[in-house]
């Protein structure tokens, strides 16, 4: 890669280029987004008259042309652009079977405060969406850029920008060169080649030809990598062979790094970036790729350092702000991450993934409406963005819109079957439906894809707790806490599991840890109240429950515990009121129905008692105590056959009937 040229040198180069096509120097800089190369900067090159394939199928690339106000100052600017595009199209069609067609013209009001072609390319991306076209071709004639680059091409995003110069023929040749980079070509140290960066020739070399043909049917969707997965190894092989020539071409290493990124081979990425840095240590894309690789390897602090190096060189690259946002999210710095996502969107309002990630950040802050808004914006830009569908599904679960949530989650999995968040969503929906076996299956799928997924471990623990698999639940909650040290929800649920096993001291410790992390977490106070109840610490239990209610009056569990406490104090009316509050808040609250049924039974209010016992067995058909007590109530109501059926069911569930009661019931049945 050639060194940066100052304005004076650029002026000399352009002057020489105007007078002679024999020697044309080049300057280019590559940029990469999280998954692929973003920008190539070039001066001028030539096209050759080599014809490799005359009979191959034709691939037509539809262009949206955008010219700024300076370029449009000439009356015949449209004809000028049509002529240049037609010339380039003719050369590409002859050699590669690729044709360029102008689909539409669009006015572009370029930002006159921009100081470089790179900044103008970002301005173009910000203001002119790709729409239904394959690529955007921009033209500028800003006078103050006279000594800057003449052309820039974005391989990944499908954007090309060229600057008007005095020589129309040279400008047309430059356009053709930029279009080569649109199909993956790189600058070379290859005398006579159209891609030679010091002494450009007039022919396509064999390496460049292979790369362009490999990319002939590339995908122009900016959300996807240009090459399909089945062509990645072939591309790596071609670039590897070129690398082995030891021509000192930094771009080759950078391109290989982007291919290894697609293959998730982060060690190879780092190796290629370091080799590129040895050739030219001032390449921003080296540090961007290193940031991505280190982040994917879990070295978040190092990744942030690499991203910050890029921003010192190019502060307005939306992709770097986007990746920096991801890194800050992994450190738990949600607000900082949101600022980076918002900066990425400011720089590129059509950045669907940035909207999606911003939505996810809002979801983590429980700002559900904002999360939904951002995900909907993402899907307006790119309806097939699986991550946005998944996050939207998760947000809709919190809005109790379960049908819509399931629809978006399943759509996410149709697009990407290996999206762990969508499986986690479905697991939560199954839990709401009390389909715990299916919930466990979905959570396990999420963890198979992403073993270190704390939310899925937490939710799997909840599912196991519901199923009565307490030891498994404890293991999952502990794993969630290991992966996410401040996971107060898991500490609270771990306390619930400990209480099921009678491990009261451990439960209290887990609750206290949850409260230490989040002093306003009502569930932890509720569990702490129950633990104190088990320890017969009545005063402490009551205080914990009252604190839980003060923090969240919609939480049913502390009312139920207060009911038990009042009942122990023989404050029957108060106990009944607390149980009823719990049931009002949660109609299928098994424990509250059972406690209220028992309270009515003790007060000889048999009709009211029977009503709640029947609700108990409706919720939990395996509650032997409810069947036993219904047998007694039916006996007193002289419904002996029904009493016998209830009693037999209670015995089947392990309840030992009182022998005198059973004997008396049999007597009644004989009569």
XYZ file of C-alpha atoms in Angstrom:
671
model
C 0.000 0.000 0.000
C 1.414 3.393 -0.924
C 2.066 5.997 1.763
C -0.280 8.944 2.269
C 0.471 11.830 -0.085
C 0.315 15.451 0.912
C -1.629 18.013 -1.095
C 1.428 19.125 -3.030
C 2.290 15.579 -4.086
C -1.316 14.903 -5.067
C -1.267 17.995 -7.246
C 1.910 16.806 -8.961
C 0.411 13.373 -9.534
C -2.766 14.760 -11.046
C -0.770 17.128 -13.265
C 1.392 14.261 -14.558
C -1.703 12.131 -15.085
C -3.266 14.821 -17.247
C -0.284 14.829 -19.572
C 0.644 11.170 -19.669
C -1.173 7.902 -19.206
C 2.072 5.966 -18.879
C 2.611 6.465 -15.107
C -0.279 7.005 -12.711
C 0.317 6.797 -8.930
C -2.393 5.523 -6.639
C -3.482 6.084 -3.083
C -6.072 4.001 -1.274
C -7.286 3.279 2.231
C -9.510 0.341 3.191
C -12.153 0.341 5.877
C -14.080 -2.586 7.242
C -17.347 -2.944 9.070
C -17.877 -5.782 11.611
C -18.186 -8.373 8.900
C -16.556 -7.077 5.706
C -14.513 -4.467 3.883
C -16.063 -1.040 3.749
C -14.042 1.423 1.724
C -11.291 1.470 -0.903
C -9.648 4.762 -1.826
C -7.947 5.079 -5.190
C -6.585 7.528 -7.756
C -6.457 6.531 -11.402
C -6.002 3.275 -13.285
C -6.480 1.899 -16.784
C -8.629 -0.823 -18.244
C -7.286 -3.447 -20.575
C -8.606 -4.851 -23.782
C -8.132 -8.430 -22.669
C -11.183 -10.538 -23.397
C -11.506 -13.606 -21.203
C -15.067 -14.779 -21.625
C -17.193 -13.703 -24.499
C -20.020 -16.189 -24.041
C -20.607 -16.147 -20.269
C -24.061 -15.173 -18.854
C -24.613 -11.454 -18.432
C -25.018 -10.011 -14.916
C -26.714 -6.581 -14.878
C -25.982 -4.224 -11.975
C -28.615 -1.523 -11.444
C -27.196 1.826 -10.356
C -28.730 4.762 -8.555
C -26.778 7.854 -9.631
C -26.492 10.773 -7.211
C -24.757 14.002 -8.235
C -24.126 16.880 -5.848
C -25.035 20.498 -6.525
C -21.521 21.372 -7.702
C -21.480 18.538 -10.226
C -24.964 19.448 -11.450
C -23.851 22.992 -12.256
C -22.939 21.822 -15.771
C -25.944 21.618 -18.089
C -24.942 18.302 -19.631
C -24.038 16.512 -16.383
C -26.476 13.649 -16.998
C -25.027 13.014 -20.467
C -21.522 13.145 -19.006
C -22.388 10.457 -16.440
C -24.263 8.309 -18.958
C -21.262 8.343 -21.261
C -18.820 7.332 -18.532
C -21.072 4.553 -17.222
C -21.662 3.248 -20.756
C -17.898 3.132 -21.425
C -17.221 1.268 -18.176
C -20.150 -1.067 -18.766
C -18.864 -1.942 -22.223
C -15.455 -2.907 -20.827
C -16.915 -4.974 -17.994
C -19.378 -6.700 -20.287
C -16.657 -7.644 -22.741
C -14.261 -9.027 -20.149
C -16.493 -10.303 -17.334
C -20.063 -10.436 -18.607
C -21.063 -7.656 -16.197
C -23.261 -4.786 -17.348
C -24.085 -1.512 -15.546
C -27.455 0.155 -16.016
C -28.531 3.497 -14.601
C -31.865 2.929 -12.909
C -32.414 6.483 -11.646
C -30.828 9.889 -11.119
C -31.025 11.621 -7.764
C -29.967 15.041 -6.536
C -27.567 15.012 -3.620
C -26.851 18.111 -1.566
C -23.329 17.350 -0.396
C -21.944 18.774 2.818
C -19.492 21.517 1.847
C -17.800 21.366 5.227
C -16.423 17.910 4.468
C -12.669 17.959 3.957
C -12.067 14.698 2.167
C -13.564 12.252 -0.267
C -13.867 9.779 2.562
C -16.026 12.217 4.527
C -18.094 12.857 1.403
C -18.626 9.130 0.925
C -20.067 8.968 4.431
C -22.232 11.983 3.570
C -23.450 10.186 0.446
C -24.303 7.036 2.428
C -26.106 9.153 5.004
C -28.297 11.010 2.505
C -28.858 8.641 -0.430
C -30.273 5.220 0.409
C -29.553 2.249 -1.790
C -33.232 1.411 -2.089
C -34.076 -1.255 -4.646
C -30.884 -0.623 -6.649
C -27.746 -2.730 -6.388
C -25.319 0.144 -5.888
C -25.150 3.914 -5.522
C -22.822 5.840 -7.827
C -22.046 9.337 -6.552
C -20.394 12.277 -8.313
C -19.012 15.423 -6.722
C -17.280 18.551 -7.963
C -16.472 20.237 -4.679
C -13.675 22.669 -5.553
C -11.841 22.536 -2.204
C -11.095 18.814 -2.698
C -8.822 19.547 -5.666
C -5.816 17.842 -4.099
C -7.689 14.990 -2.453
C -8.479 11.530 -3.785
C -10.305 11.233 -7.072
C -12.350 8.150 -6.270
C -13.580 5.897 -3.488
C -15.400 2.571 -3.685
C -17.193 0.643 -0.936
C -17.029 -3.075 -1.667
C -19.433 -4.078 1.072
C -21.956 -1.308 1.015
C -22.182 -0.924 -2.753
C -21.246 2.769 -2.901
C -18.878 4.468 -5.369
C -17.914 8.156 -5.321
C -15.859 9.949 -7.985
C -14.705 13.551 -8.228
C -14.770 15.682 -11.340
C -11.335 16.515 -12.716
C -10.270 18.385 -15.837
C -9.653 15.295 -17.958
C -12.914 13.555 -18.901
C -11.073 10.505 -20.213
C -9.012 10.136 -17.046
C -12.156 10.488 -14.951
C -13.856 7.744 -16.977
C -10.891 5.421 -16.497
C -10.948 6.147 -12.789
C -14.644 5.205 -12.657
C -13.890 1.871 -14.288
C -11.173 1.238 -11.737
C -13.501 1.996 -8.847
C -16.069 -0.388 -10.254
C -13.385 -3.086 -10.229
C -13.074 -2.585 -6.486
C -16.829 -2.888 -6.203
C -16.239 -6.518 -7.230
C -13.489 -7.196 -4.699
C -10.350 -6.194 -6.617
C -7.460 -4.761 -4.574
C -4.414 -2.596 -5.298
C -1.347 -4.589 -6.258
C 2.368 -4.345 -6.820
C 2.009 -5.713 -10.354
C 3.638 -3.822 -13.211
C 1.338 -3.355 -16.157
C -1.800 -4.352 -14.243
C -4.807 -2.116 -14.050
C -4.567 -2.599 -10.272
C -0.880 -1.713 -9.869
C -0.680 1.041 -7.270
C 2.512 2.701 -8.481
C 2.773 2.124 -12.243
C -0.673 1.314 -13.483
C -0.931 -0.532 -16.764
C -3.773 -1.144 -19.114
C -4.660 -4.789 -18.605
C -6.366 -7.042 -16.097
C -3.882 -9.376 -14.449
C -4.800 -13.002 -13.800
C -5.307 -12.504 -10.051
C -7.656 -9.528 -10.482
C -9.618 -11.392 -13.124
C -10.173 -14.346 -10.784
C -11.365 -12.072 -7.988
C -13.822 -10.143 -10.149
C -15.203 -13.332 -11.698
C -15.559 -14.860 -8.225
C -17.568 -11.782 -7.225
C -19.544 -11.577 -10.451
C -22.767 -12.663 -8.759
C -21.944 -11.052 -5.430
C -24.790 -10.037 -3.128
C -25.373 -6.281 -2.996
C -27.561 -6.495 0.109
C -25.647 -4.268 2.569
C -26.756 -6.432 5.485
C -25.095 -9.558 4.074
C -21.551 -10.463 3.090
C -21.077 -10.189 -0.711
C -19.904 -13.790 -1.139
C -21.912 -16.848 -0.055
C -20.355 -19.156 2.521
C -19.569 -21.812 -0.073
C -17.237 -19.398 -1.889
C -15.268 -18.221 1.140
C -12.675 -20.997 0.975
C -12.121 -20.385 -2.739
C -11.616 -16.676 -2.096
C -9.186 -17.406 0.752
C -7.241 -19.754 -1.520
C -6.897 -17.103 -4.242
C -5.745 -14.414 -1.819
C -3.413 -16.848 -0.030
C -1.666 -17.699 -3.281
C -1.221 -14.008 -4.001
C 0.103 -13.429 -0.476
C 2.711 -16.139 -0.930
C 4.300 -14.067 -3.729
C 5.536 -11.721 -0.955
C 4.754 -8.534 -2.897
C 4.156 -6.531 0.290
C 0.458 -5.889 -0.470
C -1.210 -4.899 2.796
C -4.652 -4.939 1.181
C -4.344 -8.668 0.586
C -3.938 -9.283 4.320
C -6.869 -6.994 5.111
C -9.136 -8.771 2.629
C -8.102 -12.139 4.053
C -8.900 -10.874 7.549
C -12.430 -9.989 6.453
C -12.892 -13.452 4.936
C -11.644 -15.119 8.112
C -14.123 -12.963 10.035
C -16.936 -14.535 8.021
C -15.555 -17.962 8.911
C -15.242 -16.984 12.603
C -11.505 -17.768 12.508
C -10.388 -14.950 14.793
C -6.813 -16.132 15.338
C -6.220 -16.068 11.584
C -7.793 -12.594 11.480
C -5.319 -11.310 14.052
C -2.410 -12.871 12.187
C -3.385 -11.200 8.898
C -3.942 -7.823 10.576
C -0.520 -7.944 12.197
C 1.076 -8.753 8.846
C -0.749 -5.822 7.252
C 0.441 -3.538 10.069
C 4.034 -4.626 9.430
C 3.645 -3.303 5.882
C 1.737 -0.158 6.837
C 1.064 0.580 10.531
C -1.264 3.496 9.706
C -4.161 1.497 8.293
C -7.365 2.128 10.287
C -8.942 -1.095 9.070
C -6.181 -3.092 10.772
C -7.299 -1.817 14.172
C -10.975 -2.201 13.317
C -10.483 -5.859 12.434
C -8.347 -6.413 15.513
C -11.099 -4.866 17.614
C -13.665 -7.259 16.187
C -11.399 -10.281 16.628
C -10.500 -9.420 20.224
C -14.147 -8.742 21.063
C -15.237 -12.078 19.632
C -12.487 -13.764 21.679
C -13.811 -12.120 24.841
C -10.942 -9.613 25.216
C -13.267 -6.631 25.474
C -10.880 -4.016 26.902
C -8.340 -4.718 24.168
C -11.093 -4.504 21.558
C -12.152 -1.061 22.816
C -8.546 0.148 22.582
C -8.375 -0.997 18.955
C -11.671 0.719 18.048
C -10.471 3.942 19.642
C -7.345 3.822 17.489
C -9.580 3.718 14.412
C -11.651 6.680 15.562
C -8.535 8.799 16.029
C -7.867 8.266 12.323
C -11.453 8.225 11.030
C -13.914 9.507 13.677
C -17.031 9.292 11.502
C -17.112 5.651 10.495
C -20.566 4.409 11.586
C -19.418 0.773 11.649
C -16.732 1.497 14.244
C -19.208 3.274 16.535
C -21.574 0.321 16.078
C -18.886 -2.189 17.087
C -17.772 -0.019 19.965
C -21.384 -0.081 21.155
C -21.333 -3.884 21.148
C -18.126 -3.895 23.182
C -19.563 -1.519 25.790
C -22.718 -3.667 26.017
C -20.536 -6.659 26.843
C -18.985 -4.656 29.667
C -22.437 -3.796 30.985
C -22.064 -0.101 30.091
C -25.479 0.155 28.504
C -25.769 3.947 28.416
C -22.329 4.304 26.815
C -23.227 1.630 24.280
C -26.466 3.412 23.445
C -24.506 6.591 22.764
C -22.321 4.719 20.268
C -25.323 3.153 18.522
C -26.976 6.571 18.279
C -23.769 8.016 16.801
C -23.706 5.219 14.214
C -27.314 6.019 13.283
C -26.528 9.737 13.092
C -23.729 8.956 10.625
C -25.858 6.472 8.672
C -29.652 6.744 9.148
C -30.083 3.517 7.128
C -28.023 1.395 9.531
C -30.578 -1.294 10.376
C -28.339 -3.262 12.735
C -27.594 -0.143 14.777
C -31.334 0.455 15.290
C -31.750 -3.205 16.247
C -28.917 -3.105 18.784
C -30.209 0.169 20.205
C -33.565 -1.558 20.658
C -31.847 -4.394 22.511
C -30.105 -1.868 24.778
C -33.448 -0.240 25.585
C -34.833 -3.694 26.363
C -32.031 -4.303 28.870
C -33.048 -1.055 30.598
C -36.698 -2.233 30.640
C -37.636 0.687 28.367
C -39.925 -1.559 26.399
C -41.761 0.984 24.258
C -38.491 2.514 23.077
C -37.121 -0.961 22.315
C -40.162 -1.705 20.163
C -39.812 1.604 18.300
C -36.143 1.013 17.457
C -36.736 -2.569 16.301
C -39.591 -1.439 14.079
C -37.288 1.168 12.519
C -34.721 -1.561 11.883
C -37.324 -3.774 10.213
C -38.560 -0.899 8.052
C -35.025 -0.674 6.677
C -34.451 -4.425 6.438
C -37.485 -6.678 7.098
C -35.296 -9.804 7.169
C -33.117 -8.652 10.075
C -33.471 -11.657 12.364
C -31.971 -9.966 15.434
C -34.525 -7.151 15.252
C -37.364 -9.702 15.020
C -35.986 -11.539 18.042
C -35.579 -8.405 20.166
C -39.041 -7.223 19.151
C -40.422 -10.604 20.219
C -38.745 -10.281 23.622
C -40.130 -6.757 24.074
C -43.647 -7.863 23.158
C -43.466 -10.607 25.800
C -42.953 -7.880 28.395
C -46.019 -6.102 26.972
C -48.053 -9.329 27.443
C -48.583 -9.509 23.667
C -47.741 -13.170 23.453
C -49.257 -13.993 20.053
C -47.311 -11.204 18.347
C -44.191 -12.077 20.333
C -44.336 -15.681 19.196
C -44.908 -14.614 15.588
C -41.815 -12.390 15.513
C -39.707 -14.968 17.345
C -40.637 -17.677 14.857
C -39.963 -15.300 11.969
C -36.501 -14.682 13.425
C -35.848 -18.435 13.468
C -37.102 -18.816 9.896
C -34.457 -16.286 8.856
C -31.760 -17.646 11.165
C -32.505 -21.001 12.862
C -29.429 -20.592 15.046
C -30.480 -17.393 16.765
C -30.317 -18.116 20.517
C -32.413 -15.113 21.570
C -35.394 -16.273 19.540
C -35.241 -19.760 21.116
C -35.058 -18.080 24.521
C -38.177 -16.069 23.633
C -40.101 -19.199 22.683
C -39.040 -20.834 25.927
C -40.476 -17.895 27.870
C -43.718 -18.053 25.881
C -44.018 -21.773 26.647
C -43.450 -21.023 30.333
C -46.313 -18.522 30.250
C -48.433 -21.289 28.741
C -47.213 -23.638 31.525
C -45.701 -25.918 28.877
C -42.518 -26.437 30.876
C -41.196 -29.399 28.867
C -41.312 -27.401 25.633
C -39.796 -24.433 27.446
C -36.851 -26.540 28.606
C -36.353 -27.771 25.048
C -36.152 -24.215 23.672
C -33.798 -23.014 26.412
C -31.513 -25.986 25.746
C -31.497 -25.128 22.027
C -30.456 -21.582 22.891
C -27.636 -22.891 25.082
C -26.504 -25.400 22.467
C -25.969 -22.466 20.099
C -24.546 -20.121 22.736
C -23.381 -21.982 25.859
C -22.444 -18.776 27.689
C -25.887 -17.188 27.522
C -26.743 -16.088 31.081
C -30.401 -15.253 30.375
C -31.032 -18.705 28.916
C -29.373 -20.371 31.932
C -31.519 -18.235 34.231
C -34.717 -19.072 32.359
C -33.831 -22.758 32.211
C -33.397 -22.613 35.979
C -36.875 -21.142 36.300
C -38.291 -23.922 34.133
C -36.571 -26.593 36.233
C -37.840 -24.899 39.394
C -41.383 -25.034 38.022
C -40.944 -28.731 37.192
C -39.626 -29.481 40.665
C -36.108 -30.327 39.454
C -34.570 -28.239 42.207
C -30.941 -29.370 41.939
C -30.926 -28.684 38.191
C -32.482 -25.290 38.840
C -29.775 -24.425 41.374
C -27.049 -25.386 38.902
C -28.544 -23.178 36.171
C -28.946 -20.159 38.449
C -25.348 -20.535 39.612
C -24.153 -20.713 36.008
C -26.131 -17.589 35.117
C -24.491 -15.779 38.043
C -21.036 -17.006 36.991
C -21.564 -15.569 33.526
C -23.184 -12.354 34.754
C -21.926 -11.438 38.203
C -24.542 -8.745 38.831
C -27.472 -10.974 37.920
C -29.681 -10.153 40.905
C -32.684 -11.940 39.349
C -30.747 -15.212 39.435
C -29.701 -14.669 43.050
C -33.362 -14.188 43.979
C -34.487 -17.279 42.089
C -31.583 -19.215 43.575
C -33.045 -18.279 46.959
C -36.407 -19.712 45.849
C -34.712 -22.988 44.933
C -32.864 -23.123 48.247
C -36.163 -22.580 50.084
C -37.650 -25.552 48.224
C -34.801 -27.688 49.592
C -35.130 -26.272 53.105
C -31.738 -24.517 52.824
C -32.931 -21.403 54.650
C -29.556 -19.874 55.520
C -28.382 -20.199 51.915
C -31.659 -18.624 50.763
C -31.191 -15.629 53.050
C -27.621 -15.178 51.803
C -28.765 -15.264 48.163
C -31.542 -12.737 48.857
C -29.138 -10.402 50.594
C -26.781 -10.612 47.618
C -29.616 -9.731 45.234
C -30.602 -6.764 47.409
C -26.976 -5.631 47.628
C -26.849 -5.477 43.827
C -30.312 -3.970 43.432
C -31.738 -2.493 46.659
C -35.093 -1.961 44.932
C -35.690 -5.516 43.743
C -39.046 -6.458 45.245
C -38.821 -10.194 44.491
C -35.705 -10.530 46.624
C -37.464 -8.937 49.616
C -40.420 -11.264 49.080
C -38.186 -14.348 49.119
C -36.336 -12.951 52.104
C -39.675 -12.596 53.901
C -40.464 -16.254 53.242
C -36.997 -17.324 54.429
C -37.450 -15.376 57.660
C -40.863 -16.998 58.054
C -39.171 -20.390 57.850
C -36.749 -19.260 60.540
C -39.683 -18.089 62.715
C -38.367 -14.524 62.546
C -41.845 -13.033 62.370
C -40.895 -9.386 62.747
C -38.169 -9.574 60.088
C -40.442 -11.546 57.751
C -43.221 -8.980 58.021
C -40.790 -6.085 57.415
C -39.340 -7.774 54.318
C -42.808 -8.415 52.846
C -43.940 -4.855 53.508
C -40.776 -3.579 51.802
C -41.519 -5.794 48.797
C -45.070 -4.416 48.540
C -43.815 -0.838 48.903
C -41.471 -1.432 45.946
C -43.970 -3.347 43.804
C -47.575 -3.508 44.938
C -48.443 -5.806 41.996
C -46.345 -8.646 43.388
C -48.697 -11.331 44.820
C -46.211 -13.412 46.855
C -45.601 -11.005 49.774
C -49.374 -10.696 50.367
C -49.560 -14.470 50.674
C -46.695 -14.510 53.190
C -48.334 -11.720 55.196
C -51.497 -13.826 55.233
C -49.566 -16.684 56.831
C -48.013 -14.304 59.355
C -51.383 -12.831 60.312
C -52.900 -16.301 60.569
C -50.172 -17.325 63.012
C -51.049 -14.287 65.061
C -54.707 -15.468 64.901
C -55.650 -12.325 63.004
C -58.047 -14.233 60.793
C -59.728 -11.330 59.026
C -56.375 -9.746 58.169
C -55.025 -13.074 56.928
C -58.073 -13.632 54.708
C -57.691 -10.121 53.239
C -54.015 -10.725 52.378
C -54.742 -14.079 50.714
C -57.508 -12.506 48.662
C -55.198 -9.670 47.541
C -52.702 -12.248 46.371
C -55.385 -14.070 44.356
C -56.667 -10.823 42.858
C -53.182 -10.154 41.549
C -52.609 -13.732 40.369
C -55.749 -15.730 39.728
C -53.897 -19.063 39.487
C -51.774 -18.522 42.612
C -51.806 -22.097 43.907
C -50.388 -21.431 47.387
C -52.747 -18.520 48.109
C -55.806 -20.562 47.081
C -54.654 -23.436 49.290
C -53.986 -21.162 52.265
C -57.356 -19.449 51.876
C -59.133 -22.809 51.502
C -57.481 -24.050 54.699
C -58.436 -20.849 56.509
C -62.087 -21.215 55.472
C -61.977 -24.920 56.417
C -60.778 -24.057 59.922
C -63.603 -21.545 60.240
C -66.102 -24.221 59.105
C -66.981 -22.185 55.998
C -67.260 -25.344 53.933
C -68.749 -23.936 50.743
C -66.081 -21.222 50.478
C -63.399 -23.720 51.437
C -64.510 -26.274 48.816
C -64.519 -23.589 46.131
C -60.834 -22.810 46.711
C -59.819 -26.468 47.087
C -61.381 -27.144 43.690
C -59.368 -24.212 42.306
C -56.267 -25.738 43.859
C -56.703 -29.071 42.070
C -57.576 -27.250 38.860
C -54.176 -25.539 39.069
C -52.341 -28.553 40.470
C -54.173 -31.877 39.966
C -51.595 -33.623 42.174
C -52.334 -31.794 45.427
C -53.299 -34.640 47.747
C -54.167 -32.379 50.675
C -56.865 -30.630 48.645
C -58.487 -33.960 47.679
C -58.364 -35.147 51.309
C -60.048 -32.011 52.615
C -62.623 -32.073 49.822
C -63.426 -35.632 50.942
C -64.096 -34.336 54.469
C -66.249 -31.471 53.198
C -68.227 -33.817 50.957
C -68.750 -36.153 53.938
C -70.252 -33.319 55.994
C -72.423 -32.387 53.017
C -73.585 -36.063 52.940
C -72.160 -36.600 49.448
C -70.546 -39.895 50.431
C -69.794 -41.266 46.975
C -68.024 -38.029 46.035
C -66.223 -38.057 49.374
C -64.986 -41.594 48.679
C -63.694 -40.641 45.214
C -61.834 -37.664 46.678
C -60.387 -39.825 49.435
C -59.164 -42.523 47.030
C -57.511 -39.843 44.878
C -55.807 -38.401 47.976
C -54.498 -41.863 48.906
C -53.252 -42.424 45.348
C -51.252 -39.211 45.759
C -49.649 -40.465 48.974
C -51.952 -38.943 51.583
C -52.625 -41.262 54.538
C -56.308 -40.894 55.393
C -57.326 -40.712 59.046
C -58.441 -44.283 59.880
C -61.479 -43.217 61.912
C -62.664 -40.931 59.105
C -62.192 -43.639 56.515
C -64.000 -46.170 58.710
C -66.946 -43.814 59.240
C -67.137 -43.032 55.532
C -67.273 -46.748 54.677
C -70.133 -47.200 57.114
C -72.086 -44.460 55.400
C -71.433 -46.011 52.024
C -72.704 -49.431 53.209
C -75.933 -47.897 54.422
